[in-house]
Structures are given as C-alpha cells and as structure tokens.
Amino acid sequence: MAFDELDRRIVAALVEDGRATYAEIGARVGLSAPAVKRRVDRLRVSGAVTGFSATVDPGILGWTTEAYVELFCRGRTSPSDIAALGKYPEVAGAATITGEADALLHIRAADVRHFEQVVERIGAEPFVVRTRSVIVLSRLVSRAGVLPPNSRVPGD
C-alpha cells in the first residue's frame, strides 16, 4: 500500500487525538469527512493503523516505578519464549536487541519492592541466565505511534 503525505497527516491527527471525528481530521488535513473515513478504513485494512486506545498515566494508576531489564538467556532461546513474558502484567514491552544481552524488557511496577518481585519471577524462568536492570529516574521524552516530523514515508 502506498502511504502518502495525507495518510501521514491523518495518522498524526489520530495519534494526537484518537477520538477526533472524521470531520475534525478532514478540516485539519484538507479533506471531506467521507474521504478521511475511506482513508482511515484503508489504513486499518492495510495494518498501518492497528487500533485505537486510551493513553493513560501509569503513575496516576499506581505504577510509579519504571525500569528496563536486560535479559541474558540460555543457548537457543527463541523470541517466542521471550515474548511469553508478556504474561506478566508488569511487562510493558519486550524486544530482542543487539549487544551482550538477548532481550530488553520495559517494566512498570507499583514501587521498587514490587519491581524486585517481578525481576525475581522473570529470573526464575528456565531460559533466563541472568538479568541486569536500570530504573528510570525521570522520563524526559516520550513518543508513541507517531512518525517523526518531516520523515520520508514508505512509497515516496
């Protein structure tokens, strides 16, 4: 699917306010509401837009500790084994990475004690050899689901 400048602007509008009406988005990008709906439908069918959700502040919900945990795994641990750590509600994200560690987990917990318990549970998984953790002191920049400004889009 070709992803053009209008699509990029529509996606940016949806990321900024997922509850915006097609008419509001259309006014912002210079299209009619029906034209925006057709494009959003096409973006959803193509998988470029995977859904709509609320953005919440984990701290206000009681998850005040944020950390990153490097996983060092046994021999032939598969990415699906690592992805299965999503069973823990505290795991906000997981990725295989380059470097010494095999994977990086993004963890959210209520406090340091809770974080310690999560790391102990993860460390007890049969494929985990060891972990190395860093706790976030202050989140300075946070972006999710938006294309960087002035970026080239695929197909251009």
CSV table of C-alpha atoms in Angstrom, one decimal:
chain,number,residue,atom,x,y,z
A,1,MET,CA,0.0,0.0,0.0
A,2,ALA,CA,1.3,3.5,-0.9
A,3,PHE,CA,1.5,5.7,2.2
A,4,ASP,CA,1.3,9.3,1.1
A,5,GLU,CA,1.6,12.7,2.9
A,6,LEU,CA,-2.2,12.9,3.5
A,7,ASP,CA,-2.1,9.4,5.1
A,8,ARG,CA,0.8,10.6,7.3
A,9,ARG,CA,-1.1,13.7,8.4
A,10,ILE,CA,-4.2,11.6,9.1
A,11,VAL,CA,-2.2,9.2,11.2
A,12,ALA,CA,-0.6,12.1,13.1
A,13,ALA,CA,-4.1,13.5,13.8
A,14,LEU,CA,-5.3,10.2,15.1
A,15,VAL,CA,-2.3,9.7,17.3
A,16,GLU,CA,-2.8,13.2,18.7
A,17,ASP,CA,-6.5,12.6,19.3
A,18,GLY,CA,-7.9,9.2,18.6
A,19,ARG,CA,-11.4,10.5,19.4
A,20,ALA,CA,-11.3,13.2,16.8
A,21,THR,CA,-14.2,13.0,14.3
A,22,TYR,CA,-13.6,12.4,10.6
A,23,ALA,CA,-14.9,15.9,10.0
A,24,GLU,CA,-12.3,17.4,12.5
A,25,ILE,CA,-9.5,15.4,10.9
A,26,GLY,CA,-10.7,16.4,7.5
A,27,ALA,CA,-10.7,20.1,8.4
A,28,ARG,CA,-7.1,19.7,9.6
A,29,VAL,CA,-5.8,17.8,6.5
A,30,GLY,CA,-8.0,19.4,3.8
A,31,LEU,CA,-10.4,16.5,3.0
A,32,SER,CA,-14.1,15.8,3.5
A,33,ALA,CA,-15.2,13.6,6.3
A,34,PRO,CA,-16.1,10.7,3.9
A,35,ALA,CA,-12.7,10.9,2.2
A,36,VAL,CA,-11.0,10.7,5.7
A,37,LYS,CA,-13.1,7.7,6.6
A,38,ARG,CA,-12.2,5.9,3.4
A,39,ARG,CA,-8.5,6.6,4.0
A,40,VAL,CA,-8.7,5.5,7.7
A,41,ASP,CA,-10.6,2.3,6.6
A,42,ARG,CA,-7.8,1.6,4.1
A,43,LEU,CA,-5.1,2.3,6.7
A,44,ARG,CA,-6.8,-0.2,9.1
A,45,VAL,CA,-7.2,-2.9,6.4
A,46,SER,CA,-3.6,-2.5,5.4
A,47,GLY,CA,-2.4,-2.8,9.0
A,48,ALA,CA,-0.9,0.7,9.1
A,49,VAL,CA,-3.5,1.6,11.8
A,50,THR,CA,-3.9,-1.3,14.2
A,51,GLY,CA,-6.5,0.2,16.5
A,52,PHE,CA,-7.5,3.0,18.8
A,53,SER,CA,-6.8,3.2,22.5
A,54,ALA,CA,-6.7,5.5,25.5
A,55,THR,CA,-3.4,6.8,26.7
A,56,VAL,CA,-3.1,6.6,30.5
A,57,ASP,CA,-0.6,7.9,33.0
A,58,PRO,CA,0.7,4.7,34.8
A,59,GLY,CA,1.8,6.8,37.8
A,60,ILE,CA,-1.7,8.0,38.4
A,61,LEU,CA,-2.9,4.4,38.3
A,62,GLY,CA,-0.3,3.5,41.0
A,63,TRP,CA,2.5,2.2,38.7
A,64,THR,CA,5.1,4.7,39.8
A,65,THR,CA,8.3,2.7,39.1
A,66,GLU,CA,9.6,2.2,35.6
A,67,ALA,CA,12.6,0.2,34.6
A,68,TYR,CA,14.4,-1.6,31.8
A,69,VAL,CA,15.7,-5.1,32.3
A,70,GLU,CA,18.3,-6.7,30.1
A,71,LEU,CA,17.8,-10.5,29.7
A,72,PHE,CA,20.7,-12.9,29.2
A,73,CYS,CA,19.2,-16.2,28.0
A,74,ARG,CA,20.3,-19.8,27.6
A,75,GLY,CA,21.6,-21.1,24.3
A,76,ARG,CA,18.8,-21.3,21.8
A,77,THR,CA,16.1,-19.3,23.5
A,78,SER,CA,13.5,-18.3,20.9
A,79,PRO,CA,11.9,-14.9,20.6
A,80,SER,CA,8.6,-16.6,21.3
A,81,ASP,CA,9.9,-17.7,24.7
A,82,ILE,CA,10.9,-14.2,25.5
A,83,ALA,CA,7.5,-12.8,24.2
A,84,ALA,CA,5.8,-15.2,26.5
A,85,LEU,CA,7.0,-12.9,29.4
A,86,GLY,CA,4.0,-10.8,28.4
A,87,LYS,CA,2.1,-13.0,30.7
A,88,TYR,CA,3.4,-10.7,33.5
A,89,PRO,CA,1.2,-7.6,33.6
A,90,GLU,CA,4.2,-5.5,34.6
A,91,VAL,CA,5.9,-6.2,31.3
A,92,ALA,CA,5.0,-3.1,29.2
A,93,GLY,CA,7.2,-4.2,26.3
A,94,ALA,CA,9.8,-6.7,25.2
A,95,ALA,CA,12.3,-6.7,22.3
A,96,THR,CA,15.3,-8.7,21.1
A,97,ILE,CA,18.3,-6.5,20.8
A,98,THR,CA,21.9,-6.3,19.7
A,99,GLY,CA,24.8,-6.3,22.1
A,100,GLU,CA,25.6,-8.5,25.0
A,101,ALA,CA,22.0,-9.1,26.2
A,102,ASP,CA,19.5,-11.1,24.3
A,103,ALA,CA,16.4,-9.0,25.0
A,104,LEU,CA,15.3,-5.9,26.7
A,105,LEU,CA,12.1,-5.7,28.8
A,106,HIS,CA,10.3,-2.5,29.8
A,107,ILE,CA,8.8,-2.9,33.2
A,108,ARG,CA,6.2,-0.9,35.2
A,109,ALA,CA,5.6,-1.6,38.9
A,110,ALA,CA,4.0,0.0,41.9
A,111,ASP,CA,7.3,0.5,43.7
A,112,VAL,CA,10.8,-0.8,44.0
A,113,ARG,CA,9.8,-3.8,46.1
A,114,HIS,CA,7.2,-4.7,43.5
A,115,PHE,CA,9.8,-4.3,40.8
A,116,GLU,CA,12.2,-6.6,42.7
A,117,GLN,CA,9.5,-9.3,42.9
A,118,VAL,CA,8.9,-9.0,39.1
A,119,VAL,CA,12.6,-9.4,38.4
A,120,GLU,CA,12.7,-12.4,40.7
A,121,ARG,CA,9.8,-14.0,38.8
A,122,ILE,CA,11.4,-13.3,35.4
A,123,GLY,CA,14.8,-14.5,36.6
A,124,ALA,CA,13.2,-17.8,37.7
A,125,GLU,CA,12.1,-18.5,34.1
A,126,PRO,CA,14.0,-21.6,32.9
A,127,PHE,CA,15.6,-19.9,29.9
A,128,VAL,CA,16.9,-16.8,31.9
A,129,VAL,CA,20.6,-17.0,32.9
A,130,ARG,CA,20.7,-13.5,34.5
A,131,THR,CA,19.3,-10.0,34.3
A,132,ARG,CA,20.6,-6.5,34.5
A,133,SER,CA,18.3,-3.7,35.4
A,134,VAL,CA,18.1,0.1,35.3
A,135,ILE,CA,15.4,2.1,37.0
A,136,VAL,CA,14.1,5.2,35.2
A,137,LEU,CA,14.5,8.4,37.3
A,138,SER,CA,12.7,10.9,35.0
A,139,ARG,CA,11.1,10.3,31.7
A,140,LEU,CA,12.2,13.3,29.6
A,141,VAL,CA,10.8,12.5,26.1
A,142,SER,CA,8.0,10.0,25.3
A,143,ARG,CA,6.5,9.4,21.9
A,144,ALA,CA,4.4,6.6,20.8
A,145,GLY,CA,2.8,5.7,17.5
A,146,VAL,CA,3.7,8.8,15.5
A,147,LEU,CA,6.0,9.4,12.5
A,148,PRO,CA,8.9,11.8,13.2
A,149,PRO,CA,8.3,15.3,11.7
A,150,ASN,CA,9.5,15.7,8.1
A,151,SER,CA,10.2,12.0,7.8
A,152,ARG,CA,10.0,10.2,4.5
A,153,VAL,CA,7.2,7.7,4.3
A,154,PRO,CA,7.4,4.4,2.6
A,155,GLY,CA,6.4,4.6,-1.0
A,156,ASP,CA,7.6,8.2,-1.5
